[in-house]
mmCIF file of C-alpha atoms and ligand atoms in Angstrom:
data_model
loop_
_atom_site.group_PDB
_atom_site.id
_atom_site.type_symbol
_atom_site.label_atom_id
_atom_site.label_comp_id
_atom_site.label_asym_id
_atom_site.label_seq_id
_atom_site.Cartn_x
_atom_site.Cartn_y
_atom_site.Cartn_z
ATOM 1 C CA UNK M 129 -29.248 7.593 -11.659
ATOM 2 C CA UNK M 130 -26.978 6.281 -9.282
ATOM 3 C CA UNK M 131 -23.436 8.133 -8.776
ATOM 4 C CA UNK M 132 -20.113 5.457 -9.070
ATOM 5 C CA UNK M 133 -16.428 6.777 -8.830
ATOM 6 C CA UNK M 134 -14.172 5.241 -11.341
ATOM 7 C CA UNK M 135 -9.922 5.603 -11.446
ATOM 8 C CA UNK M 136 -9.428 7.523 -14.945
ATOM 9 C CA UNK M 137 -5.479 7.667 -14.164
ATOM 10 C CA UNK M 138 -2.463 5.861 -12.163
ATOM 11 C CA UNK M 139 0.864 7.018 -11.111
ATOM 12 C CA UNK M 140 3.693 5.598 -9.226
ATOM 13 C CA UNK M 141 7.329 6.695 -8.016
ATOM 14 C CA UNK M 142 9.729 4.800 -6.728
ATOM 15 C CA UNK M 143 12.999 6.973 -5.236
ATOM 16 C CA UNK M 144 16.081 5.846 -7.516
ATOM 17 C CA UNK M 145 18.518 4.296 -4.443
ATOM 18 C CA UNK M 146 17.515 0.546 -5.540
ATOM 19 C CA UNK M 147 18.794 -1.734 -2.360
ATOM 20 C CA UNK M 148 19.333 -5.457 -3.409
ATOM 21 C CA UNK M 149 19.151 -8.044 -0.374
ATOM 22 C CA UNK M 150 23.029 -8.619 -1.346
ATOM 23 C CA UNK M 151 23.797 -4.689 -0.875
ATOM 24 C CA UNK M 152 21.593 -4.831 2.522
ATOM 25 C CA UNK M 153 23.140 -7.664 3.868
ATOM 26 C CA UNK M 154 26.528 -6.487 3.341
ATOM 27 C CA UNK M 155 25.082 -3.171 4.923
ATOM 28 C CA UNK M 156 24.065 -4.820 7.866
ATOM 29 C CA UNK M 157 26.720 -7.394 8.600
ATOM 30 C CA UNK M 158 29.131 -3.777 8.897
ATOM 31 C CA UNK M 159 26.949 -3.563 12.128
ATOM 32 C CA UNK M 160 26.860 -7.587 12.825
ATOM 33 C CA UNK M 161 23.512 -8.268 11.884
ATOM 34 C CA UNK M 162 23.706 -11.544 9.958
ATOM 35 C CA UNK M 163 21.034 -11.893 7.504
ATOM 36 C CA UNK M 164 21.290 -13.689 3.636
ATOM 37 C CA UNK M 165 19.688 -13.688 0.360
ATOM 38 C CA UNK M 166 18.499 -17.072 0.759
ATOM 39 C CA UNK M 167 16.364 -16.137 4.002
ATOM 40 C CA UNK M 168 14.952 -13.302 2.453
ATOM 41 C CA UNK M 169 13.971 -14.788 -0.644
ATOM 42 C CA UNK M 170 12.604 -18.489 0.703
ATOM 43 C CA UNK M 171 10.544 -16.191 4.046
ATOM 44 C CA UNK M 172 9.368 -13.289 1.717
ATOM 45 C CA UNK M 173 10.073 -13.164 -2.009
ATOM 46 C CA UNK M 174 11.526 -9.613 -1.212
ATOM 47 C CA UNK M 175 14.906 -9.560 -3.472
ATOM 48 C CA UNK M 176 15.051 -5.388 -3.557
ATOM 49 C CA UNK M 177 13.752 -2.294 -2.575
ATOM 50 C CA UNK M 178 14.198 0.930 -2.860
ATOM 51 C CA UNK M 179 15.207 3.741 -0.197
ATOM 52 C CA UNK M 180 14.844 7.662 -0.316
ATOM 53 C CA UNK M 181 17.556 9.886 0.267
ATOM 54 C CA UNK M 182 17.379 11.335 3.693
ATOM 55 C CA UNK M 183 16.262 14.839 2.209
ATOM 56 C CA UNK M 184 13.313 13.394 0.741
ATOM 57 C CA UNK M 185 9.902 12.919 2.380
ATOM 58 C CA UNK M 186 6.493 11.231 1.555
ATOM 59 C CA UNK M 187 4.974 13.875 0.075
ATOM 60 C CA UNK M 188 8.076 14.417 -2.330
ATOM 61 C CA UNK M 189 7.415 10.977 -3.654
ATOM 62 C CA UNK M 190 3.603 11.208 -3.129
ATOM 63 C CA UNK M 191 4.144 14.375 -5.735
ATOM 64 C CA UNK M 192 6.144 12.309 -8.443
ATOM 65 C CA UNK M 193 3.406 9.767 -8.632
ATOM 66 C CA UNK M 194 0.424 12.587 -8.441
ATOM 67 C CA UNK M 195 1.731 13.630 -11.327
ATOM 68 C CA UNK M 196 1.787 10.331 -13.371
ATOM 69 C CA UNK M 197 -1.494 9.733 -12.264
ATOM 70 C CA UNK M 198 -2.691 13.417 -13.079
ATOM 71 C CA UNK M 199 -0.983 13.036 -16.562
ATOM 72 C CA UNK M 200 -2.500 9.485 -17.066
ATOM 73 C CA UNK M 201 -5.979 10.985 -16.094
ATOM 74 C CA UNK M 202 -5.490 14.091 -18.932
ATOM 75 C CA UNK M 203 -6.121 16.835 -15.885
ATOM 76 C CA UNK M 204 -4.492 19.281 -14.512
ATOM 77 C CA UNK M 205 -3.971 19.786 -10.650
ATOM 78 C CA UNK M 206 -6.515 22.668 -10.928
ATOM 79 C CA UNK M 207 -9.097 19.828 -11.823
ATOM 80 C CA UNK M 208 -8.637 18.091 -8.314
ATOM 81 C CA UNK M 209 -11.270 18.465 -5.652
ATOM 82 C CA UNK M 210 -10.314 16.477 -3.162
ATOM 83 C CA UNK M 211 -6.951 15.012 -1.932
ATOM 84 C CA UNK M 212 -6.439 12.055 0.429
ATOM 85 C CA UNK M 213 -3.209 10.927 1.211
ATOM 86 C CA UNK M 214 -2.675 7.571 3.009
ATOM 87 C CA UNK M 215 0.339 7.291 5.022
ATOM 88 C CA UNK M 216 2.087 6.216 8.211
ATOM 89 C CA UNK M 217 5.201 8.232 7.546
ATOM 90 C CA UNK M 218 4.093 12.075 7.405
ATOM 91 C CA UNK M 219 6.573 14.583 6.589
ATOM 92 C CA UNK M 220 5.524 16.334 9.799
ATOM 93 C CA UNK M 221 2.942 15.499 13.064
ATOM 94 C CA UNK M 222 1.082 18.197 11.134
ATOM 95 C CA UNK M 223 -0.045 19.599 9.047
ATOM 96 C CA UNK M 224 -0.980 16.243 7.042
ATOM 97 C CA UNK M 225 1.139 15.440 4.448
ATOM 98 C CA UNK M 226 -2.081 15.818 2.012
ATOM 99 C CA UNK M 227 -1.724 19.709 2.240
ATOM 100 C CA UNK M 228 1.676 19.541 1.794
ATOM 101 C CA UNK M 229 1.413 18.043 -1.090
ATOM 102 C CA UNK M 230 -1.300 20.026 -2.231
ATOM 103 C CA UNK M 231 0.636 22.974 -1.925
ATOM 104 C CA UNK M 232 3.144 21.350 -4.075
ATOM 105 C CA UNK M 233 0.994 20.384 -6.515
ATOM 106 C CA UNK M 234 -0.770 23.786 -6.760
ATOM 107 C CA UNK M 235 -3.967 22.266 -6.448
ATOM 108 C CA UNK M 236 -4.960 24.688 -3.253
ATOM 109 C CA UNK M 237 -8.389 25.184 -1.905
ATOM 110 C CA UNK M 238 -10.073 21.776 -2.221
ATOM 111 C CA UNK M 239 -9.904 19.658 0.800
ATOM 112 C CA UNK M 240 -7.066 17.543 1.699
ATOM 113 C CA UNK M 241 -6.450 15.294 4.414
ATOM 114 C CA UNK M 242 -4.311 11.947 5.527
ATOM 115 C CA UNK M 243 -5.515 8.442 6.099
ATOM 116 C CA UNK M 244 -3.378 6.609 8.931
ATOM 117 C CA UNK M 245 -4.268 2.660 8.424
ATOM 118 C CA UNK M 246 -0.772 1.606 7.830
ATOM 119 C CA UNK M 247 -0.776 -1.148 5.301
ATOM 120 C CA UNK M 248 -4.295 -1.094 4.872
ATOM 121 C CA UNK M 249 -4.557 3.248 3.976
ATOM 122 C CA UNK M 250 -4.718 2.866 0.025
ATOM 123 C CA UNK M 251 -7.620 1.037 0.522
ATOM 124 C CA UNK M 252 -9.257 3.004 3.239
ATOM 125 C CA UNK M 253 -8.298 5.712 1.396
ATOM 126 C CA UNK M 254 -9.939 4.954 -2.106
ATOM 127 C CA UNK M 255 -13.056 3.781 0.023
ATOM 128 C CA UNK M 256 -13.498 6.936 1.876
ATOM 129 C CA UNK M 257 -13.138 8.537 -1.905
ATOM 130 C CA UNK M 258 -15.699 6.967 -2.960
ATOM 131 C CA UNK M 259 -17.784 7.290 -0.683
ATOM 132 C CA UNK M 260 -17.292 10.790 -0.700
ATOM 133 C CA UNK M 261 -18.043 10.964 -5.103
ATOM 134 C CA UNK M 262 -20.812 8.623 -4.563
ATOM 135 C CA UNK M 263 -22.629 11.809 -1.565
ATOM 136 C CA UNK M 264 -21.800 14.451 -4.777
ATOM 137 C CA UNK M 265 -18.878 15.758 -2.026
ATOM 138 C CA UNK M 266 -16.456 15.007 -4.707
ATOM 139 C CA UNK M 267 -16.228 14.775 -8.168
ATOM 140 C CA UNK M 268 -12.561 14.116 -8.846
ATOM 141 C CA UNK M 269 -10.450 13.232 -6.402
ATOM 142 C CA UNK M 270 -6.551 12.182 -5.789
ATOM 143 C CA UNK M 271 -5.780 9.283 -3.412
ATOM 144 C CA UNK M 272 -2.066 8.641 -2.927
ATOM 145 C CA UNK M 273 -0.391 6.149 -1.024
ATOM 146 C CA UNK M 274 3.336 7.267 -0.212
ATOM 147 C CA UNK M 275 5.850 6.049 2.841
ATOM 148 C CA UNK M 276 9.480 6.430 3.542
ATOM 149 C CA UNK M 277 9.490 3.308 5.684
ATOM 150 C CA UNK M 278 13.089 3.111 5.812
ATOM 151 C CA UNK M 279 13.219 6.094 8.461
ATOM 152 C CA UNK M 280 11.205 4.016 11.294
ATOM 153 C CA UNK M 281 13.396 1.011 10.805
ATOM 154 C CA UNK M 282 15.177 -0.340 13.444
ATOM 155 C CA UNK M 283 18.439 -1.729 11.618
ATOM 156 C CA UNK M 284 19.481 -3.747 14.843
ATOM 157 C CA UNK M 285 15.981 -6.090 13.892
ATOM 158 C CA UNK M 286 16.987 -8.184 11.254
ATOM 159 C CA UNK M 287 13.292 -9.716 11.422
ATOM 160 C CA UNK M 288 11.944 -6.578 10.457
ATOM 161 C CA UNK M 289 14.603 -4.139 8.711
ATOM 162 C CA UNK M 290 14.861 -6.392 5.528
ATOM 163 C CA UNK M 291 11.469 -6.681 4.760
ATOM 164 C CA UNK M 292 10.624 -2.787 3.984
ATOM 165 C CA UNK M 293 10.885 0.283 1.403
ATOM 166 C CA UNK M 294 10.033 3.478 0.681
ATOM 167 C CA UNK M 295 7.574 4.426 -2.578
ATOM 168 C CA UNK M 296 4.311 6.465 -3.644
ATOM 169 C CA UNK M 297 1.336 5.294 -6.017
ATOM 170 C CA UNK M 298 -1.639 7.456 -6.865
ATOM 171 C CA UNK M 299 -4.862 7.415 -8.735
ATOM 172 C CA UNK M 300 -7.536 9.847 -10.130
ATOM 173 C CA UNK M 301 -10.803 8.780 -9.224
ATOM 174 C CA UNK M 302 -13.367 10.325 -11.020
ATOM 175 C CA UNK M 303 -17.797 10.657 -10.444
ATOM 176 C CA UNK M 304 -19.100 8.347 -13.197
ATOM 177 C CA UNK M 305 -22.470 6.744 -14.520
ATOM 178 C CA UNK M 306 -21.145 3.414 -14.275
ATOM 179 C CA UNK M 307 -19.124 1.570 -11.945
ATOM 180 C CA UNK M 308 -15.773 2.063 -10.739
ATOM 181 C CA UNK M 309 -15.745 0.440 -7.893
ATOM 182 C CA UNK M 310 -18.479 -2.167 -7.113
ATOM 183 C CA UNK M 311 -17.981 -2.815 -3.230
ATOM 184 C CA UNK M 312 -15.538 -2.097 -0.482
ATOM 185 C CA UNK M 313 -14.999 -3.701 3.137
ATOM 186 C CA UNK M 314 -12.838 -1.892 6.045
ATOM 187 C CA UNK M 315 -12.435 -3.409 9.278
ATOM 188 C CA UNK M 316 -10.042 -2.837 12.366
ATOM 189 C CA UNK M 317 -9.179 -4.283 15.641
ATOM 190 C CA UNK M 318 -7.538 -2.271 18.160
ATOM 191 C CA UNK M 319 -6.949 -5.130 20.361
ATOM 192 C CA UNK M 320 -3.632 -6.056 17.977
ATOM 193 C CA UNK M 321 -2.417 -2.659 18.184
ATOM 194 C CA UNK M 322 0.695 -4.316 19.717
ATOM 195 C CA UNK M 323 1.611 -6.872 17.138
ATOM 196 C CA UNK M 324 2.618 -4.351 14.552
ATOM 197 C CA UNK M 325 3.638 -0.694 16.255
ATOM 198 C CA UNK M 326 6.090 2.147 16.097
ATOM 199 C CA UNK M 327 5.289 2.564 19.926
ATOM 200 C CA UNK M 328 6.818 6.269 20.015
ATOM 201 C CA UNK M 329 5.262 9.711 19.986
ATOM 202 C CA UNK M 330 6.608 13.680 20.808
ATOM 203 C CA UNK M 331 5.806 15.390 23.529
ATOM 204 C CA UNK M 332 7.431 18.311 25.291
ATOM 205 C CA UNK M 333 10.123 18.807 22.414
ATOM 206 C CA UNK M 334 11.193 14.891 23.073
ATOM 207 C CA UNK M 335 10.609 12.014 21.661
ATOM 208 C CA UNK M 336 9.324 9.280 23.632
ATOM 209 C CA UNK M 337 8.941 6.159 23.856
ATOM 210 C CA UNK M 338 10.758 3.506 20.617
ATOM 211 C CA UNK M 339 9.798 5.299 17.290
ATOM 212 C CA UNK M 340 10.966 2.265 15.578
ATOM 213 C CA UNK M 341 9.188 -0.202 13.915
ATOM 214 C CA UNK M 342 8.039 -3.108 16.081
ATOM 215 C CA UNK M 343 6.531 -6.642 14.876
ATOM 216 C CA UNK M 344 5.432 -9.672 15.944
ATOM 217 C CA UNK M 345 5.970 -11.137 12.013
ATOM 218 C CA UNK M 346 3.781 -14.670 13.188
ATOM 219 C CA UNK M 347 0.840 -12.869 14.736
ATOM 220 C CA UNK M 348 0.736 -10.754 12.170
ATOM 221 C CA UNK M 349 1.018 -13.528 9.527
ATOM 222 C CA UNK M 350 -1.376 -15.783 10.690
ATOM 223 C CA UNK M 351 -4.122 -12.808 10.988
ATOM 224 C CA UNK M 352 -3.447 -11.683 7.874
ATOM 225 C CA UNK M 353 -4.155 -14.848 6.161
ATOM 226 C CA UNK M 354 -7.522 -15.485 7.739
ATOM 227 C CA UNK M 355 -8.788 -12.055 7.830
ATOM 228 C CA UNK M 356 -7.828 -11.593 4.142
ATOM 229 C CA UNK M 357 -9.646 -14.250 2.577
ATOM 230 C CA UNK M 358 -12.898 -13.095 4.889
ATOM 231 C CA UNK M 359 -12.531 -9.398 3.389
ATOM 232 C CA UNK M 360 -12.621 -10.908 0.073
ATOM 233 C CA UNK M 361 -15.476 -13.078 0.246
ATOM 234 C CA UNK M 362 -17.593 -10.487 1.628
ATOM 235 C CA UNK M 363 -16.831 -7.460 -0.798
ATOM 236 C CA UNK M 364 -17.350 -10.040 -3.587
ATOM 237 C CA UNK M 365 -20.647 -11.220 -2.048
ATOM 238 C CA UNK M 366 -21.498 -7.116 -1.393
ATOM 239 C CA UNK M 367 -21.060 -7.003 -5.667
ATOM 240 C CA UNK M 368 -22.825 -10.410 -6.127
ATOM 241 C CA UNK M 369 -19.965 -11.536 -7.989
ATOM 242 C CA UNK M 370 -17.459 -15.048 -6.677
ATOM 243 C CA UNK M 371 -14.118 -15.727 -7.168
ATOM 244 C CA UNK M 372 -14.574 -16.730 -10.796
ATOM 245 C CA UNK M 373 -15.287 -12.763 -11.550
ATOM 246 C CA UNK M 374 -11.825 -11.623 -10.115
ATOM 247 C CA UNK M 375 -10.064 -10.759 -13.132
ATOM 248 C CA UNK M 376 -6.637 -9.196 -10.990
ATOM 249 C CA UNK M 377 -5.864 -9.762 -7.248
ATOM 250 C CA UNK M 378 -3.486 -6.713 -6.469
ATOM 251 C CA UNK M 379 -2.880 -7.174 -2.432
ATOM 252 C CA UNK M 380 -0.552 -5.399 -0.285
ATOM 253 C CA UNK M 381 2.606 -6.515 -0.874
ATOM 254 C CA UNK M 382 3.796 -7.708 2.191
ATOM 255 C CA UNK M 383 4.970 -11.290 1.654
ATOM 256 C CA UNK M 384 5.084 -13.605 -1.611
ATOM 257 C CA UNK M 385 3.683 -16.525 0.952
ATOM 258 C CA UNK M 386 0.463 -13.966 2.289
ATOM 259 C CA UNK M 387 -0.060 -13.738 -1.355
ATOM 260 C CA UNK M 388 0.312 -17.110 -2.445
ATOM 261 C CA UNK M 389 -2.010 -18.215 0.374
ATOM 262 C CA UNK M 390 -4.669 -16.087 -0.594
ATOM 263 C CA UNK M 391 -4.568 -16.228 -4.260
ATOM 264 C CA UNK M 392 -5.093 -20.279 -3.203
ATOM 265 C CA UNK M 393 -7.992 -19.495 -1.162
ATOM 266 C CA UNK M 394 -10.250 -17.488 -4.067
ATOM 267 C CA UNK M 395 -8.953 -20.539 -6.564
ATOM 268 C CA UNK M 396 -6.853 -17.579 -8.442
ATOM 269 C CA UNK M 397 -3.721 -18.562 -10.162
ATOM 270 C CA UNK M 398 -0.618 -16.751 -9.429
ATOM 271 C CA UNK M 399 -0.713 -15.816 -13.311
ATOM 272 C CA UNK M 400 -4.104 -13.451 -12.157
ATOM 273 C CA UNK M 401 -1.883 -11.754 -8.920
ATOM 274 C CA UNK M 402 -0.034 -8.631 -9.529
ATOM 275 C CA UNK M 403 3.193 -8.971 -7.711
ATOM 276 C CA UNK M 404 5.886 -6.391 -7.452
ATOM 277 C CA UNK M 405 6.791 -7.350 -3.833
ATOM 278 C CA UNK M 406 10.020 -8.917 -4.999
ATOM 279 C CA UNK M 407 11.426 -5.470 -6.583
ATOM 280 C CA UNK M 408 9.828 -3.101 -3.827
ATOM 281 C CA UNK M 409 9.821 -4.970 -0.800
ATOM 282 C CA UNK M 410 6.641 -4.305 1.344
ATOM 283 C CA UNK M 411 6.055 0.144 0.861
ATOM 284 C CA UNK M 412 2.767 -0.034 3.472
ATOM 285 C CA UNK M 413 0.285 2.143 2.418
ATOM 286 C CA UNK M 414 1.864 2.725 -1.182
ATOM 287 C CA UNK M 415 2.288 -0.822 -2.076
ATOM 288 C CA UNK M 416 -1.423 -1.430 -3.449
ATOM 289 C CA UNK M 417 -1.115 1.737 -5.806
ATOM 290 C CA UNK M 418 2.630 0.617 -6.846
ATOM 291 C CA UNK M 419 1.041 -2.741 -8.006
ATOM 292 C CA UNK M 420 -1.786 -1.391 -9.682
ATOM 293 C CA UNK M 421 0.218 1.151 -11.988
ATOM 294 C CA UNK M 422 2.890 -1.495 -11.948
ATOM 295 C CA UNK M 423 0.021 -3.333 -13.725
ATOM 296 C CA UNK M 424 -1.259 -1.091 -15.880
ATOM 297 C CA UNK M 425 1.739 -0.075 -17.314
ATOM 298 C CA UNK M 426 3.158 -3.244 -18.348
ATOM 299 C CA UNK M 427 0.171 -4.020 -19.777
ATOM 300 C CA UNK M 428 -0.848 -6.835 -17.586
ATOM 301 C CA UNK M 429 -3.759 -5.112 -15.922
ATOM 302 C CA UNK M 430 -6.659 -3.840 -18.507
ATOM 303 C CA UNK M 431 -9.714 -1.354 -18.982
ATOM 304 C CA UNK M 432 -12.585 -3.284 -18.360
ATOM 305 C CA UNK M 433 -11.513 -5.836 -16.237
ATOM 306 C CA UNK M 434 -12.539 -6.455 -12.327
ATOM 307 C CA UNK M 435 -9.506 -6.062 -9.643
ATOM 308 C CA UNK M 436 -9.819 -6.953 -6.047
ATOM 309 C CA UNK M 437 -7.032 -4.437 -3.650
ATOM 310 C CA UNK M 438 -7.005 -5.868 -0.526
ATOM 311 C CA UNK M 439 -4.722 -4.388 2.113
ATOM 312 C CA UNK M 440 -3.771 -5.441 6.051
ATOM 313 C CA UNK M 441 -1.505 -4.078 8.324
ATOM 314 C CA UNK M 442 -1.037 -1.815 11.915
ATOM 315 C CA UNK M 443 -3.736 -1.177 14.254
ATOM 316 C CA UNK M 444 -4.705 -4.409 13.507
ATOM 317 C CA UNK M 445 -6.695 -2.845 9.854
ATOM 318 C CA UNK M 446 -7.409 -4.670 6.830
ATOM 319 C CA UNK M 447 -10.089 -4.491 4.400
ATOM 320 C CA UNK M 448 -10.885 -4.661 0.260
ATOM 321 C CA UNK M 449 -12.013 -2.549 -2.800
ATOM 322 C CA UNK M 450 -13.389 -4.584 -5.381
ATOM 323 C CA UNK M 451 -13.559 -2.485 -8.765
ATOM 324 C CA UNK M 452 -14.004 -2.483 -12.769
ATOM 325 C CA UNK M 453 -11.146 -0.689 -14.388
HETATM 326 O O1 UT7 Q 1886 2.638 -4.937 6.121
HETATM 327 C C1 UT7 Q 1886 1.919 -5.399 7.200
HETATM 328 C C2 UT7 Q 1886 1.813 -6.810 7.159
HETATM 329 N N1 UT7 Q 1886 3.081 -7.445 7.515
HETATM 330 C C3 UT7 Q 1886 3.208 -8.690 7.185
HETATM 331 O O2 UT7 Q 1886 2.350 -9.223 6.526
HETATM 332 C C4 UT7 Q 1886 4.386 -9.479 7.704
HETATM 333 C C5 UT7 Q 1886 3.893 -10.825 8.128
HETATM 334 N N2 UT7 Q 1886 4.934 -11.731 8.620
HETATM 335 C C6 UT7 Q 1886 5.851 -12.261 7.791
HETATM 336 O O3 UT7 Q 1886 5.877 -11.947 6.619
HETATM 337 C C7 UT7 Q 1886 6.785 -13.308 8.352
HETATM 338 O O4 UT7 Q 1886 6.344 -13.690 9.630
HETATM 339 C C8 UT7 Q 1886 8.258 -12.826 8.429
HETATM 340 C C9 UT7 Q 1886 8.821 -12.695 7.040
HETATM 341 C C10 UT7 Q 1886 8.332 -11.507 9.165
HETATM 342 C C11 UT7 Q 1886 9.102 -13.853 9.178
HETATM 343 O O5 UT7 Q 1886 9.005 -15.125 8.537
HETATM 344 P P1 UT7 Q 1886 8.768 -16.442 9.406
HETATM 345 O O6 UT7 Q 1886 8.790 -17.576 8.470
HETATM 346 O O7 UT7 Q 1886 7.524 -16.205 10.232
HETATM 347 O O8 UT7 Q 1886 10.054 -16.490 10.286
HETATM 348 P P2 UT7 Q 1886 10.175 -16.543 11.870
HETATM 349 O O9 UT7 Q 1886 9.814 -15.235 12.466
HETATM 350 O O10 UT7 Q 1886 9.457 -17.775 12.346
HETATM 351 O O11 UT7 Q 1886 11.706 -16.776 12.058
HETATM 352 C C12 UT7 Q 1886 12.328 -18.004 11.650
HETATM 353 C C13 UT7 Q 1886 13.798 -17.934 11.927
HETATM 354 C C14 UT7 Q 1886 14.147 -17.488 13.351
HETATM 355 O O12 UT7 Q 1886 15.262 -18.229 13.790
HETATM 356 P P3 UT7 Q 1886 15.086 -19.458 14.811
HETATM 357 O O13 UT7 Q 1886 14.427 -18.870 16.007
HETATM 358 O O14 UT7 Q 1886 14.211 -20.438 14.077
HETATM 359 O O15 UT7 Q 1886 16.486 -19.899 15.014
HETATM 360 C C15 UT7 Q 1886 14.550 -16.048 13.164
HETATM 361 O O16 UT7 Q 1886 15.446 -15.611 14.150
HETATM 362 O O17 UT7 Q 1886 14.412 -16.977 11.054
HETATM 363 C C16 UT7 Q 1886 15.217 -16.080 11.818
HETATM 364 N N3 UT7 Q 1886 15.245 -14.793 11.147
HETATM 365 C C17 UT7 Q 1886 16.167 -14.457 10.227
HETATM 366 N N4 UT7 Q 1886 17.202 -15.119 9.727
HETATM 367 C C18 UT7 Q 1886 17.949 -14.505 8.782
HETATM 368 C C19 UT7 Q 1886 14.373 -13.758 11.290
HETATM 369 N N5 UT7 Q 1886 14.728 -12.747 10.474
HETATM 370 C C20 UT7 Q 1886 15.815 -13.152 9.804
HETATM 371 C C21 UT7 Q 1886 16.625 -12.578 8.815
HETATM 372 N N6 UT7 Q 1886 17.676 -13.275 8.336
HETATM 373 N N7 UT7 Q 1886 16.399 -11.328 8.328
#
């Protein structure tokens, strides 16, 4: 009988500093950066987000939302196996934030690593899961998505510093006899490794280079839109399911407009997209997981029904999970 994984629990954690556009733009004009409401709002449906206290890392908030999902799941950290942590924002170079927050957790001995696929690490994260349940390596494993994007803004780039925030989702994905997740597509290409950077790195004691977030928001816009809807199609086609199947689209939250533009493209109504992109602002690699516990918690999202994730982001990486609930 063939092996599926399936996610028996979610968990998300958002750190309690909530940052309204009004609050950053009064922030920011302090330093003369003009910026307003209006232009965040109309560009990205981004109205708040939410930013950790400088004591706090990504595994702290990766731990808050291991536990909701842990709870959600009815298992203890004991019952873990494996731990995968996507994230672009480690608490250190190393060890990974995964062990970190393993230790945390209490969970110690199984094997824990990070994903780095900015954006798109929830979903290379929960593919490389899956495929890990489906070869009997795993049996019940925790994939987190968790960044504290604020600390690799540049708050001198108004095109960039208003559009992030800093959160942690998780799920418990668990071997199963029936599917779980039906297909999954990851891509990359390293020749847009410029477009969307944080072109710094340590060496000798120093830092070098600019470990601030760089973007070319256009580039990055118009690939997104194009490679999305490709991703899509061919995880759907991998299931032999269409468009008509997708009961939730939960995409990286990035912009209301990528959304929008994609939801239009697999004939979805905005009433079938999980948006929370307008209260978090765009959390990279933990945005995915945000949306889908935002989801199932209110209710909106249901056992049973079919979800496409799709993430894109750095490196250039993108790529989609299509699964039943
Ligand atoms: O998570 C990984 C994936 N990331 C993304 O998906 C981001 C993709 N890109 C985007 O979402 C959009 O490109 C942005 C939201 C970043 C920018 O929106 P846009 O509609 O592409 O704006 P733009 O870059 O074309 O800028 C339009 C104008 C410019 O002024 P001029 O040159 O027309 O006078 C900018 O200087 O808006 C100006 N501008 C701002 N104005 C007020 C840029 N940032 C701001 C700002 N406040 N914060």
């Amino acid at each position: 009988m063939r092996r599926y994984s399936r996610i028996t629990g979610t968990g998300s954690y958002l750190p309690p500093r909530r940052v309204t556009n009004a609050d950053l733009v009064a922030e920011l004009a302090q330093s003369g950066i003009q910026t307003s409401d209006e232009w965040i709002v109309e560009r990205t449906g981004i109205r708040a987000r939410h930013f950790a206290a400088p004591d706090v890392t990504s595994s702290d908030l990766a731990l808050e939302a291991a536990r909701k999902a842990l709870e959600a799941a009815g298992c203890q950290p004991q019952d873990i196996d494996l731990i995968i942590v996507a994230t672009s924002t480690p608490d250190m170079v190393f060890p990974s934030t995964a062990c970190i927050l393993q230790n945390k957790l209490g969970a110690n001995g199984c094997p824990a690593f990070d994903v780095q696929a900015v954006c798109s690490g929830f979903v290379y994260a929960l593919t490389v899961a899956d495929a890990m349940i489906q070869s009997g390596a795993a049996r019940r494993a925790l994939v987190v998505g968790a960044e504290v994007f604020s600390r690799i803004l540049d708050f001198q780039d108004r095109t960039t510093c208003v559009l992030f925030g800093d959160g942690a989702g998780a799920v418990v994905l668990e071997a199963s006899d029936t599917p779980g997740i039906l297909a999954s597509e990851l891509h990359a290409d390293g020749r847009y490794v410029d477009i969307l950077c944080v072109p710094g790195g340590v060496s000798g004691g120093e830092v070098l280079g600019h470990p601030l977030l760089k973007m070319d928001g256009q580039a990055v816009f118009k690939l997104a839109v194009g490679l999305l809807d490709k991703a899509a199609r061919a995880t759907l086609a991998k299931a032999n399911l269409t468009d008509a199947d997708i009961d939730w689209l939960i995409p990286h939250q990035a912009n209301i407009r990528i959304m929008q533009s994609t939801a239009r493209k697999l004939k979805l109504s905005m009433d079938k997209v999980v948006v929370t992109v307008d209260q978090h602002g765009n959390t990279s690699a933990a945005s995915i997981p945000l949306a889908l516990d935002h989801g199932v918690r209110t209710g909106q999202v249901q056992k049973g029904e079919t979800l496409l994730l799709e993430g894109v982001g750095g490196g250039f990486t993108w790529g989609a999970v299509l699964l039943k609930l």
